[in-house]
CSV table of C-alpha atoms and ligand atoms in Angstrom, one decimal:
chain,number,residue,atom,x,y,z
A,1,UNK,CA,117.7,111.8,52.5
A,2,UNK,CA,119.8,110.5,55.5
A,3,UNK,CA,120.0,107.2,56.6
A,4,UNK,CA,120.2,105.8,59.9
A,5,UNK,CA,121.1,102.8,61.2
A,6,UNK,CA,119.2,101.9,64.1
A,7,UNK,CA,120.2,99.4,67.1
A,8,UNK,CA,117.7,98.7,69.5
A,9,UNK,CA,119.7,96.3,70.9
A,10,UNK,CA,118.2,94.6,74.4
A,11,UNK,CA,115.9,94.9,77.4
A,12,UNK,CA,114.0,98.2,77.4
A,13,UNK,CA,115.9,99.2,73.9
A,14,UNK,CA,113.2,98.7,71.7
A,15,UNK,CA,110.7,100.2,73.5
A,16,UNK,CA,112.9,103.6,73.5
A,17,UNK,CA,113.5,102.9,70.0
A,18,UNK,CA,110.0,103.1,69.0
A,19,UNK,CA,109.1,106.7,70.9
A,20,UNK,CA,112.7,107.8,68.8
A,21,UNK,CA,111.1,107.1,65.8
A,22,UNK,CA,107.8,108.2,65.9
A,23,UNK,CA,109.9,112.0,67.3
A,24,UNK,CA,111.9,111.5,63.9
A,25,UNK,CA,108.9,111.3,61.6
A,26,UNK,CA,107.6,114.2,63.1
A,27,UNK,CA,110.4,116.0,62.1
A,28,UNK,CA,110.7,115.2,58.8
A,29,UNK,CA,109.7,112.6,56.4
A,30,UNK,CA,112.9,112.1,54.7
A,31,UNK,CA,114.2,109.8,56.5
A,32,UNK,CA,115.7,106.1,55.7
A,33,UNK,CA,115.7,103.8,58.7
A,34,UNK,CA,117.6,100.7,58.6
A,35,UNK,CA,117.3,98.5,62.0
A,36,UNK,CA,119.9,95.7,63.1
A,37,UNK,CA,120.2,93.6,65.7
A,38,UNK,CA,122.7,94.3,67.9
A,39,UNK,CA,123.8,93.0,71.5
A,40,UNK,CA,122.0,90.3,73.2
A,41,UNK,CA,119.4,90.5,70.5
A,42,UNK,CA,121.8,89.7,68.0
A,43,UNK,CA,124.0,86.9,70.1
A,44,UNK,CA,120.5,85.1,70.2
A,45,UNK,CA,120.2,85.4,66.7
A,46,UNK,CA,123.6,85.2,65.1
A,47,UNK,CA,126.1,84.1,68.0
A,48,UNK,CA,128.0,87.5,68.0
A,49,UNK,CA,126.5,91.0,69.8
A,50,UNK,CA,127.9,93.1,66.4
A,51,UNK,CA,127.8,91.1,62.8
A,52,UNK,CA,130.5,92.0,60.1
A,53,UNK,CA,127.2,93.4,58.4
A,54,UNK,CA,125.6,95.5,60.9
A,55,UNK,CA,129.1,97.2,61.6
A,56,UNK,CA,129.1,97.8,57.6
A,57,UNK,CA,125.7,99.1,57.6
A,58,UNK,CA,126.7,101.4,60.7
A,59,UNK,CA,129.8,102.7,58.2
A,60,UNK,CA,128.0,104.0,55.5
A,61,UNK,CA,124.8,105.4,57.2
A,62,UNK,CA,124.8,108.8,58.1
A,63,UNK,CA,124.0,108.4,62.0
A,64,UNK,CA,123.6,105.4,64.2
A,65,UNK,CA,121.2,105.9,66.6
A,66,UNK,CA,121.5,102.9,69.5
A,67,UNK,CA,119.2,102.2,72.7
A,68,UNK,CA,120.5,99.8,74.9
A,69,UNK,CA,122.1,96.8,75.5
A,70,UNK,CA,122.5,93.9,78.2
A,71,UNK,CA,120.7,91.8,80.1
A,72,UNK,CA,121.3,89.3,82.9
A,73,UNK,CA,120.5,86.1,80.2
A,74,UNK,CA,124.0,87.2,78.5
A,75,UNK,CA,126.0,87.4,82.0
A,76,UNK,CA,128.6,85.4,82.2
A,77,UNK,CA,132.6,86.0,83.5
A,78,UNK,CA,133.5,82.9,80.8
A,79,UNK,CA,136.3,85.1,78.4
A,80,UNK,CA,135.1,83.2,75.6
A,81,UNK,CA,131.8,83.6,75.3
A,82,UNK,CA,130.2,86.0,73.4
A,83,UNK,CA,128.9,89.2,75.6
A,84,UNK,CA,126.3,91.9,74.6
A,85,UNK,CA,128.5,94.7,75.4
A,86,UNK,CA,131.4,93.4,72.6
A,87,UNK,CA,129.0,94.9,70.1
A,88,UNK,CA,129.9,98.2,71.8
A,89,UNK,CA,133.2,98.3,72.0
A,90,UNK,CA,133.5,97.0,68.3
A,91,UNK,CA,131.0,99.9,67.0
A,92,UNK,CA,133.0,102.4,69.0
A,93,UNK,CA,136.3,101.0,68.1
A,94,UNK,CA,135.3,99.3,64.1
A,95,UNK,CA,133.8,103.7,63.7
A,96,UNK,CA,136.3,105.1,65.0
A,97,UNK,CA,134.4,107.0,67.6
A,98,UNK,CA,137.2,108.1,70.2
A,99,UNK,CA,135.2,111.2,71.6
A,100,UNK,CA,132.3,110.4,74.1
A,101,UNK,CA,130.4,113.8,75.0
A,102,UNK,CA,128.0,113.5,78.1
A,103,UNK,CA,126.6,116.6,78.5
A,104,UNK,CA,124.9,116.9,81.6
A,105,UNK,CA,122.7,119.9,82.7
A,106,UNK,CA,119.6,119.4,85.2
A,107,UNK,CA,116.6,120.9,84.2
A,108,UNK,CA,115.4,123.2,86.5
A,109,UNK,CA,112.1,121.7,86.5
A,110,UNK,CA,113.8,118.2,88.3
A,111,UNK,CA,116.4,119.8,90.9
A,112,UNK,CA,114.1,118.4,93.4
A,113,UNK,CA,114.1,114.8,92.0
A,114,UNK,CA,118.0,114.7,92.5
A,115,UNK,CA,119.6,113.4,95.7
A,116,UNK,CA,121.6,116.4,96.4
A,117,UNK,CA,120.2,119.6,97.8
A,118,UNK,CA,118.5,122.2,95.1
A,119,UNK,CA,121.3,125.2,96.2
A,120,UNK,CA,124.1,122.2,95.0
A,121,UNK,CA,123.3,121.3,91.6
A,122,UNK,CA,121.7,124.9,90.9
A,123,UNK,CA,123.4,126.0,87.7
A,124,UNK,CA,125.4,122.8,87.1
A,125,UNK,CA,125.9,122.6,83.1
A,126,UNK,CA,129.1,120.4,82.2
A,127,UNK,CA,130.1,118.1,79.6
A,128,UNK,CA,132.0,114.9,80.0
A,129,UNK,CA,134.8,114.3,77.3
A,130,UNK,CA,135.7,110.9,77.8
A,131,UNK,CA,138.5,109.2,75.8
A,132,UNK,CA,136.5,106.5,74.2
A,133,UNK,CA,138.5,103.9,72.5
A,134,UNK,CA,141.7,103.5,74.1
A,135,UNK,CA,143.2,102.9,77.5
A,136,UNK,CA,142.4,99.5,79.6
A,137,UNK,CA,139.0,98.9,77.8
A,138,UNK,CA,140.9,97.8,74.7
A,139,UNK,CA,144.4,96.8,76.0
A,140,UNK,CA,145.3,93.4,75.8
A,141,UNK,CA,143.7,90.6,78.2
A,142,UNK,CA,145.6,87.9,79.7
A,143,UNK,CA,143.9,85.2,82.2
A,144,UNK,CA,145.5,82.0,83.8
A,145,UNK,CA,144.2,79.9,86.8
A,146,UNK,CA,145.8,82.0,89.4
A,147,UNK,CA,146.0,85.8,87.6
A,148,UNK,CA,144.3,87.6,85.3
A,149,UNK,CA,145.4,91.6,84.0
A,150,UNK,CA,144.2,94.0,81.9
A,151,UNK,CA,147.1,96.5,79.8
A,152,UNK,CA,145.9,100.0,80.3
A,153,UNK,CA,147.9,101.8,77.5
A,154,UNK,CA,147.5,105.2,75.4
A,155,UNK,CA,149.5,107.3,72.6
A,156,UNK,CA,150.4,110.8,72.2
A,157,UNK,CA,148.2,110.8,69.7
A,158,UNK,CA,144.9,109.2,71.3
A,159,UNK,CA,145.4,112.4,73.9
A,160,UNK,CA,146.1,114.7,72.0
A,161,UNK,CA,143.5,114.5,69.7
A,162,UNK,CA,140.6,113.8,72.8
A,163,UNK,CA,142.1,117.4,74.1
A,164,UNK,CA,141.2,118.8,71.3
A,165,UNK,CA,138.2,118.1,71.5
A,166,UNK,CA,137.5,119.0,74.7
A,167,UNK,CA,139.2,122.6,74.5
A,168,UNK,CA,137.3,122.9,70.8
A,169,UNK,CA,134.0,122.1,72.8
A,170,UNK,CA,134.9,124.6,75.9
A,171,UNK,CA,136.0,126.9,73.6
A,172,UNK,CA,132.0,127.4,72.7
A,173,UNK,CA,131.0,127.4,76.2
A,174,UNK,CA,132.7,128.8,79.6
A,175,UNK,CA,136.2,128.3,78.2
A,176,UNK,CA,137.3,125.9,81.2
A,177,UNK,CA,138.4,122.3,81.2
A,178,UNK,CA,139.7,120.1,83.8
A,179,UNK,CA,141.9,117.4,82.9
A,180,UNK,CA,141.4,114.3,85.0
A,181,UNK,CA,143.9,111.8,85.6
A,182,UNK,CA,145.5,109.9,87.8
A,183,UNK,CA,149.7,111.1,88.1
A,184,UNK,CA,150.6,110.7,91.0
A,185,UNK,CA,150.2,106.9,90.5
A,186,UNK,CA,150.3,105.9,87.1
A,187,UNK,CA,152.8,106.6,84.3
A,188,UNK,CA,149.6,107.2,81.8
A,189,UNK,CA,148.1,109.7,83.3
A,190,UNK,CA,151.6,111.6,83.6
A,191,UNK,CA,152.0,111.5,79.8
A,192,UNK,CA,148.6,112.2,79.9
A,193,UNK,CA,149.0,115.5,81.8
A,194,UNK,CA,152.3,116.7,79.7
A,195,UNK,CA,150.2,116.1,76.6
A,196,UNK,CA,147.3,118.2,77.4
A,197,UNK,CA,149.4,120.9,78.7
A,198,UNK,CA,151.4,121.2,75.3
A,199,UNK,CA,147.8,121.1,73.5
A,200,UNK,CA,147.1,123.6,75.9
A,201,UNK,CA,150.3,126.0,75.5
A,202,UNK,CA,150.3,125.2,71.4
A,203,UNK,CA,146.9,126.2,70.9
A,204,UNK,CA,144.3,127.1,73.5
A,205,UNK,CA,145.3,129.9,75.7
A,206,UNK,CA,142.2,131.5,75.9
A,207,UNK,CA,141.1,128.2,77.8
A,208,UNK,CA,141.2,128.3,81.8
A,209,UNK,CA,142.8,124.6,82.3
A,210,UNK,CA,143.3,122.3,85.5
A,211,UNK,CA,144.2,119.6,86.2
A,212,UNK,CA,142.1,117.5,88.9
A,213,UNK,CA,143.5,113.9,90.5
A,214,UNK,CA,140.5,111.6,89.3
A,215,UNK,CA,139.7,110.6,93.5
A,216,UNK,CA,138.8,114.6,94.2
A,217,UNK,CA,137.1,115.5,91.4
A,218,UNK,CA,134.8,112.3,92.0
A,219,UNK,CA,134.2,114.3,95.4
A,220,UNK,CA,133.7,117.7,93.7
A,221,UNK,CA,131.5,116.5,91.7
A,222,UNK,CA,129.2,116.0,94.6
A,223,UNK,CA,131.0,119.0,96.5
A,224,UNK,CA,130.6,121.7,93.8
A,225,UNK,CA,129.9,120.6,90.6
A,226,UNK,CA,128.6,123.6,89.0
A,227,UNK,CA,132.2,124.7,89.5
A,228,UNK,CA,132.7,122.1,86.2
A,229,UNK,CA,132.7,123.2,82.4
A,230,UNK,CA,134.1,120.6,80.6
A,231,UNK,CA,135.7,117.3,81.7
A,232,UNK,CA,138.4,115.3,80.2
A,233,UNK,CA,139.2,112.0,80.7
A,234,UNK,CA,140.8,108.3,79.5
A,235,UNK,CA,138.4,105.6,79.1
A,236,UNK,CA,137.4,104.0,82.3
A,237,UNK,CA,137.8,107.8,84.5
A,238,UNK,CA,135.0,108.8,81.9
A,239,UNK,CA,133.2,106.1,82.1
A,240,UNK,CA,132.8,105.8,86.2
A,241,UNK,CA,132.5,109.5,85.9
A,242,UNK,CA,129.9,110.3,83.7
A,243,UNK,CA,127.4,107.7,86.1
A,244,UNK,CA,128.2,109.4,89.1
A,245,UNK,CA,127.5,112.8,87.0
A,246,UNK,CA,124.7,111.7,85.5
A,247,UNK,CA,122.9,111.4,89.3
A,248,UNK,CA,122.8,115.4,89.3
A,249,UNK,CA,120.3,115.6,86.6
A,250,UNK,CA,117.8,113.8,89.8
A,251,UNK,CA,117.9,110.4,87.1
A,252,UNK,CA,120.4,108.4,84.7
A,253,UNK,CA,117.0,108.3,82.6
A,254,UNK,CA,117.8,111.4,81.9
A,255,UNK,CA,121.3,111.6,80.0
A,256,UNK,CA,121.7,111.4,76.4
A,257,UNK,CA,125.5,110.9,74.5
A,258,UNK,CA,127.4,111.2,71.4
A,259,UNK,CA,130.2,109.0,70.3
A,260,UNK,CA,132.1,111.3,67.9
A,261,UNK,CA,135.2,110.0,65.4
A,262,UNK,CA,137.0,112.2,62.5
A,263,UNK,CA,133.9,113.1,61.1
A,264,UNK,CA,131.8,112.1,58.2
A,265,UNK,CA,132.8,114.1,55.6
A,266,UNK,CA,135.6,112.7,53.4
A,267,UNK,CA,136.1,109.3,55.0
A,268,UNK,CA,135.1,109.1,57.9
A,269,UNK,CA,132.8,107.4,60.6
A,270,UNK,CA,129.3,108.5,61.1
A,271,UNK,CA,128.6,109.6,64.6
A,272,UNK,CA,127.0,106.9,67.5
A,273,UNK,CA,124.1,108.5,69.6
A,274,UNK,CA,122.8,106.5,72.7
A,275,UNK,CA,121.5,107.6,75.5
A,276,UNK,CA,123.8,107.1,78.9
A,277,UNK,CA,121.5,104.7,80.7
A,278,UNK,CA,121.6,100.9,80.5
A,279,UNK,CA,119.1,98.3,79.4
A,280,UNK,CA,117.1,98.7,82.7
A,281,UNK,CA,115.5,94.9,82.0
A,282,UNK,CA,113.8,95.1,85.6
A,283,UNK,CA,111.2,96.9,83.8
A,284,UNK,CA,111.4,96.2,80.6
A,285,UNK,CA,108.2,94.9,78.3
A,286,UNK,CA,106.3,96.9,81.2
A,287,UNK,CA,105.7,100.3,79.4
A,288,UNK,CA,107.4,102.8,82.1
A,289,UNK,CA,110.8,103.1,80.6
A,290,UNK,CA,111.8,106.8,80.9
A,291,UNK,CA,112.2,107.8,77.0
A,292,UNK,CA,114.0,111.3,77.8
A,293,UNK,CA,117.6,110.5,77.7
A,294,UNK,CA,116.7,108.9,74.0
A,295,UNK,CA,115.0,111.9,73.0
A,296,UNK,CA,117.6,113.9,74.2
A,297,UNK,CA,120.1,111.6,71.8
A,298,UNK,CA,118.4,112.1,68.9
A,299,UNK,CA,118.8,115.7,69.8
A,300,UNK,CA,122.3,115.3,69.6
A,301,UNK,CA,122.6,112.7,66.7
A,302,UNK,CA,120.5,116.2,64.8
A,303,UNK,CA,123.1,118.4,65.4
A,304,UNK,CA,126.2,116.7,65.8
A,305,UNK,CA,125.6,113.9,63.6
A,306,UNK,CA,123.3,115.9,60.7
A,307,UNK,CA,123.9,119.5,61.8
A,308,UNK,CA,120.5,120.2,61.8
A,309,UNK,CA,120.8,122.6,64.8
A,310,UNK,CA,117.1,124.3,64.6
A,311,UNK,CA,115.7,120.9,65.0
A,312,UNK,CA,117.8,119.5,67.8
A,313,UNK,CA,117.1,122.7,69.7
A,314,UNK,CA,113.2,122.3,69.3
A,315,UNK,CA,113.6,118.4,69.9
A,316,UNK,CA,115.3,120.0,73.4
A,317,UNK,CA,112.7,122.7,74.3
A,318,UNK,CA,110.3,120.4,73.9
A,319,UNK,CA,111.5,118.0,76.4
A,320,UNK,CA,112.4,120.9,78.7
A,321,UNK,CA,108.4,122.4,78.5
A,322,UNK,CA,106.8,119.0,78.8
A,323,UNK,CA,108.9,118.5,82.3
A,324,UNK,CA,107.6,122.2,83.1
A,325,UNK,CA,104.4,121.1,82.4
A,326,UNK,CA,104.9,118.0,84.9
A,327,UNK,CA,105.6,115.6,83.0
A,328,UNK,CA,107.5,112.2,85.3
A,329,UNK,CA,108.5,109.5,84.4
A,330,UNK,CA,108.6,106.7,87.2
A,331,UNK,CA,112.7,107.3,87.7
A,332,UNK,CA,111.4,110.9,88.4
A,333,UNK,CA,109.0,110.3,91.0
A,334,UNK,CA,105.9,110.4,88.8
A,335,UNK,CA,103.7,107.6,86.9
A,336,UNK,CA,103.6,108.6,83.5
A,337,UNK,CA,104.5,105.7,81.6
A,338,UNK,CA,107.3,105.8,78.1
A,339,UNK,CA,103.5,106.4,75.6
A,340,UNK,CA,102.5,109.4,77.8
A,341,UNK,CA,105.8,111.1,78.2
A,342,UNK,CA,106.3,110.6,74.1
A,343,UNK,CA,103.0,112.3,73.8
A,344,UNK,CA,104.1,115.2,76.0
A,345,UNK,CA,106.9,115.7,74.2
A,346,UNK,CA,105.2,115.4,70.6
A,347,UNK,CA,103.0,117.5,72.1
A,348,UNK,CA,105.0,120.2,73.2
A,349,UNK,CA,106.7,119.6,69.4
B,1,IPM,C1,128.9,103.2,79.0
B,1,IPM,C2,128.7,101.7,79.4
B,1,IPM,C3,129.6,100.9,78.6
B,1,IPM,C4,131.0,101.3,78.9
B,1,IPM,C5,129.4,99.3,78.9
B,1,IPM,C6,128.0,98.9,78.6
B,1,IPM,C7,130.4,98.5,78.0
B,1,IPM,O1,128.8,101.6,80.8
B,1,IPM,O2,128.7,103.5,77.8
B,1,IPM,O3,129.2,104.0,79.8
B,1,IPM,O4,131.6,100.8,79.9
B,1,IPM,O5,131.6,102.1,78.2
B,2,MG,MG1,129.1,103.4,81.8
C-alpha cells in the first residue's frame, strides 16, 4: 500500500488537490494519504512554510504529491521573515531532489490555444532537465544597507550527476541534449561545459550533444523549438526556462513536473511531483482552476515515483481524449470549470 504525502499548500492548491485525489481512488483503492500543511498555509499555522515534521513525513512516504504555493498575503522583501516558497526549497534540498524534469509536449488538440503559430510548435516534445538544488538558489546570501549578493556556486559532482540524467533520459527518447549555460561569461557554466563533455566522451556517445549559450536557446525556443529533445541546465537557466517553455503547450495550466533524487530504494528520497504552474490566487476559491497540469503530475509521480507505468499512461490518454473531445479550461479559451474538466477526465478514465 503506498503512502503519499500530500501538500496542498496555498491559493488554488487545494482545490487541484482534491480533483488529484478523487483520479487516485479511481485508480486504486490502496492507497494511504497523509496531508500537511505546507507554504503559506503552514506559516499561518505554524510560523515556518515546511515543519521539521512535514519534511519527516515527506522522507518516509513513498511519493509527495504538492499543488501550489504562494500568495500575495506572504510577500514580503524582509530576509527574515518567513516566505511560502522556503518550504520548497527545503523539500527539494531536505529530499534530495537535484533533478527537475519538465516535460513539455502540446497536445495537438490545443496548438491553437498557444501564442505562436500552429506550423511552430507542431511536433514540439522536449523535456527540461533542470539542476535543481544547487547553483545561486541555495548559495549563500549576504545583505547590508547599500549591497546585497547572492553566491552562485556548483561541484563536479552536482553536474555530473544532473548530466546523467539528462543523457539517461535522452537516451529513451531522440538521443539529443543540449547543454545550456552561460561560458562565455561566467566561470560556472565553463566548468559546467567541460563536465558534461567528459560525461559525454566517458559514457554517452550514442548521444547527439550541444551546447547552446542560455540567451539563444531562450530565442530558439520560440524560433524552433521542436528542434529541442532534452534540455540541461543549472538552477535558475531551468527555472526561467521551463516558463518560457511551458507557453508552447497554448497554457502554463498545462505542465506537470517531477523532482527526482537518488531514488527510493535503499536510502533514498521519495520523488516530489507538482505541477509547473503557481498558486494562481486571482482565481482561487472560484472553481475555474485548470486541474490538467495536476493530473498530468500524478501521471508522473505513477511512473516515476511508483513505476506503475500502465496507469500513468491511461491517467495520460485520458487527459489527451477529454481535450479531443473539447474539453477547456478558462486558461484554454473555454468555460469549463476544475469539477467539469475532472469529470471529463474520470470519464474518459
Ligand atoms: C518553480 C518555481 C519555484 C522556483 C519558486 C516558487 C521558488 O518558480 O518551481 O519553477 O523558482 O524554483
Ligand atoms: Mg519557476
Amino acid at each position: 500500500m503506498p503512502t503519499i504525502v500530500t501538500l496542498p499548500g496555498d491559493g488554488i492548491g487545494p482545490e487541484i488537490m482534491k480533483p488529484a485525489l478523487e483520479l487516485l481512488r479511481t485508480i486504486s483503492e490502496d492507497f494511504s494519504f497523509e496531508e500537511h500543511a505546507f507554504g503559506g498555509a503552514a506559516i499561518d499555522l505554524y510560523g515556518v512554510a515546511l515543519t521539521d515534521e512535514t519534511l519527516a513525513a515527506c522522507k518516509q512516504a513513498d511519493a509527495v504529491l504538492l499543488a501550489a504555493v504562494g500568495g500575495p498575503q506572504w510577500d514580503t522583501t524582509d530576509p527574515d521573515a518567513p516566505r511560502p516558497e522556503q518550504g520548497l526549497l527545503g523539500l527539494r534540498k531536505g529530499l534530495g531532489l537535484f533533478a527537475n524534469l519538465r516535460p513539455v509536449r502540446p497536445v495537438p488538440a490545443l496548438y491553437d490555444a498557444s501564442p505562436l503559430k500552429r506550423e511552430r510548435i507542431e511536433g514540439t516534445d522536449l523535456l527540461v532537465v533542470r539542476e535543481l538544488t544547487g547553483g545561486i538558489y541555495f548559495g549563500e546570501k549576504t545583505r547590508t544597507a547599500r549591497s546585497a549578493s547572492d553566491l552562485c556556486e556548483y561541484s563536479v559532482d552536482e553536474v555530473d550527476r544532473i548530466a546523467r540524467v539528462a543523457f539517461d533520459a535522452a537516451r529513451t527518447r531522440r538521443k539529443k541534449v543540449a547543454s545550456v549555460d552561460k561560458a562565455n561569461v561566467l566561470e560556472t557554466s565553463r566548468q559546467w561545459r567541460e563536465v558534461v563533455h567528459i560525461v559525454h566522451k566517458a559514457k554517452y556517445n550514442d548521444i547527439a550533444l550541444t551546447d547552446v549559450l542560455v540567451d539563444n536557446c531562450a530565442m530558439q525556443l520560440i524560433a524552433r523549438p521542436s528542434e529541442f529533445d532534452v534540455i540541461v541546465t543549472e538552477n535558475l537557466f531551468g527555472d526561467i526556462l521551463s516558463d518560457e517553455a511551458a507557453m508552447l503547450t497554448g497554457s502554463i495550466g498545462m505542465l506537470p513536473s517531477a523532482s527526482l533524487g537518488e531514488g527510493r530504494a535503499g536510502s533514498g528520497s521519495p520523488g516530489l511531483f507538482e505541477p509547473v504552474h503557481g498558486s494562481a490566487p486571482d482565481i482561487a476559491g472560484t472553481g475555474v482552476a485548470n486541474p490538467l497540469a495536476m493530473f498530468l503530475s500524478v501521471a508522473l509521480m505513477l511512473r516515476n515515483g511508483l513505476g506503475w507505468e500502465s496507469e500513468a499512461a491511461a491517467v495520460e490518454s485520458a487527459v489527451d481524449r477529454a481535450l479531443d473531445a473539447g474539453l477547456r479550461t478558462r486558461d484554454l479559451g473555454g468555460a469549463a470549470t476544475t469539477a467539469e474538466a475532472t469529470r471529463a477526465v474520470l470519464d474518459e478514465l
